[in-house]
Amino acid sequence: AVVGFIEFTRSKFGGSSVYVNSDFAVPNTRYARLSKLMVMLLVSKDVHAFLERKLLMRVTGVMTTAFTERPVSMKYRGVLELVKRGVKKEDGRHFLNYEGTFTDKSAQEVYAEWLNKYGSKAR
């Protein structure tokens, strides 16, 4: 089953991290927190191995930016660390920069953890 989509690029800021341009979950009527699952999978050891094979480089972490009216992004909270908060000048919305490192959990282990924590929160 397809859960969502993640688009990576080499970091805009140099170094050995990848930058997440886009990550979203497909619409679903059963589970409410598929976006959190996508972020949890993002830092799994399986995604880490895939990125290193695909990019032919050592990858040490991930970075992304969220645009929101809120002080934090619930999707990233608890998985990635908020490292910078600012205001986007054009429309006044906040931007939130998040960073994280990879875990030693497989995608299957991440899914089991997510299902245990959030799977009961069905729509």
Short mmCIF file of C-alpha atoms in Angstrom, two decimals:
data_model
loop_
_atom_site.label_atom_id
_atom_site.label_comp_id
_atom_site.label_asym_id
_atom_site.label_seq_id
_atom_site.Cartn_x
_atom_site.Cartn_y
_atom_site.Cartn_z
CA ALA A 1 0.00 0.00 0.00
CA VAL A 2 1.15 3.52 -0.72
CA VAL A 3 1.27 5.70 2.38
CA GLY A 4 2.73 8.87 0.93
CA PHE A 5 5.52 10.54 -0.96
CA ILE A 6 8.89 12.00 0.10
CA GLU A 7 11.09 14.09 -2.21
CA PHE A 8 14.76 14.48 -1.25
CA THR A 9 17.61 16.54 -2.61
CA ARG A 10 21.20 17.04 -1.57
CA SER A 11 21.30 19.61 1.20
CA LYS A 12 21.00 23.21 0.08
CA PHE A 13 23.43 24.10 2.85
CA GLY A 14 26.26 21.68 2.05
CA GLY A 15 27.38 18.92 4.36
CA SER A 16 26.23 15.35 4.44
CA SER A 17 22.51 15.81 5.15
CA VAL A 18 19.69 15.54 2.67
CA TYR A 19 17.00 18.18 2.38
CA VAL A 20 13.37 17.07 2.27
CA ASN A 21 11.61 19.23 -0.32
CA SER A 22 8.25 17.58 0.10
CA ASP A 23 6.65 14.93 2.27
CA PHE A 24 2.97 14.17 2.35
CA ALA A 25 0.65 11.32 3.16
CA VAL A 26 -2.05 10.14 0.79
CA PRO A 27 -5.62 10.89 1.90
CA ASN A 28 -6.92 8.10 4.06
CA THR A 29 -10.21 7.55 5.81
CA ARG A 30 -9.04 5.07 8.44
CA TYR A 31 -5.99 6.60 10.15
CA ALA A 32 -5.63 10.19 11.23
CA ARG A 33 -1.85 10.50 11.59
CA LEU A 34 -0.29 9.17 8.40
CA SER A 35 1.82 12.34 8.12
CA LYS A 36 3.55 11.42 11.38
CA LEU A 37 4.22 7.93 9.96
CA MET A 38 5.85 9.47 6.89
CA VAL A 39 8.25 11.50 9.06
CA MET A 40 9.01 8.51 11.27
CA LEU A 41 9.79 6.41 8.18
CA LEU A 42 11.94 9.24 6.84
CA VAL A 43 14.56 8.61 9.54
CA SER A 44 14.42 4.79 9.45
CA LYS A 45 17.56 2.76 8.74
CA ASP A 46 15.96 1.44 5.52
CA VAL A 47 15.50 4.95 4.10
CA HIS A 48 19.01 5.82 5.28
CA ALA A 49 20.50 2.86 3.39
CA PHE A 50 18.43 3.67 0.29
CA LEU A 51 19.62 7.31 0.26
CA GLU A 52 23.27 6.36 0.62
CA ARG A 53 22.97 3.85 -2.24
CA LYS A 54 21.07 6.25 -4.46
CA LEU A 55 23.23 9.33 -3.81
CA LEU A 56 26.54 7.42 -3.63
CA MET A 57 27.54 9.40 -0.55
CA ARG A 58 27.52 9.17 3.23
CA VAL A 59 24.30 10.72 4.56
CA THR A 60 24.23 11.69 8.22
CA GLY A 61 20.85 13.37 8.65
CA VAL A 62 17.82 15.10 7.22
CA MET A 63 16.68 18.72 7.13
CA THR A 64 13.37 20.31 6.14
CA THR A 65 11.34 23.49 6.45
CA ALA A 66 7.70 23.78 7.46
CA PHE A 67 5.57 26.87 6.83
CA THR A 68 2.83 27.41 9.38
CA GLU A 69 0.92 29.86 11.54
CA ARG A 70 1.68 27.70 14.59
CA PRO A 71 4.78 27.70 16.81
CA VAL A 72 5.62 24.03 15.99
CA SER A 73 4.69 21.45 13.39
CA MET A 74 2.98 18.51 15.07
CA LYS A 75 3.99 16.32 12.14
CA TYR A 76 7.71 16.78 12.90
CA ARG A 77 7.51 17.23 16.68
CA GLY A 78 9.08 14.34 18.55
CA VAL A 79 10.80 12.97 15.45
CA LEU A 80 12.92 15.88 14.20
CA GLU A 81 14.39 18.73 16.22
CA LEU A 82 13.28 22.34 15.68
CA VAL A 83 16.50 24.28 15.04
CA LYS A 84 15.24 27.64 13.77
CA ARG A 85 12.04 29.64 13.77
CA GLY A 86 11.58 32.71 11.57
CA VAL A 87 9.05 34.77 9.65
CA LYS A 88 8.67 34.61 5.90
CA LYS A 89 8.44 38.24 4.87
CA GLU A 90 5.95 38.02 1.97
CA ASP A 91 2.93 36.63 3.80
CA GLY A 92 3.91 36.77 7.47
CA ARG A 93 3.77 33.01 7.97
CA HIS A 94 6.42 31.40 10.15
CA PHE A 95 9.04 29.08 8.80
CA LEU A 96 10.35 26.30 10.99
CA ASN A 97 13.60 24.52 10.18
CA TYR A 98 13.86 20.95 11.44
CA GLU A 99 16.80 18.55 11.51
CA GLY A 100 17.18 14.94 12.51
CA THR A 101 19.41 11.90 12.41
CA PHE A 102 18.59 8.38 11.36
CA THR A 103 17.46 5.73 13.82
CA ASP A 104 18.49 2.10 14.00
CA LYS A 105 14.87 1.00 13.46
CA SER A 106 13.75 -0.69 10.26
CA ALA A 107 10.72 0.56 8.35
CA GLN A 108 8.75 -2.39 9.75
CA GLU A 109 9.75 -1.51 13.33
CA VAL A 110 8.83 2.15 12.72
CA TYR A 111 5.45 1.10 11.37
CA ALA A 112 4.81 -1.11 14.41
CA GLU A 113 5.76 1.76 16.74
CA TRP A 114 3.50 4.19 14.87
CA LEU A 115 0.61 1.72 14.85
CA ASN A 116 1.00 1.22 18.60
CA LYS A 117 1.13 4.97 19.37
CA TYR A 118 -1.22 6.44 16.75
CA GLY A 119 -3.06 3.57 15.04
CA SER A 120 -5.96 3.67 17.47
CA LYS A 121 -6.62 7.29 16.54
CA ALA A 122 -8.77 6.31 13.59
CA ARG A 123 -11.09 8.74 11.85
#
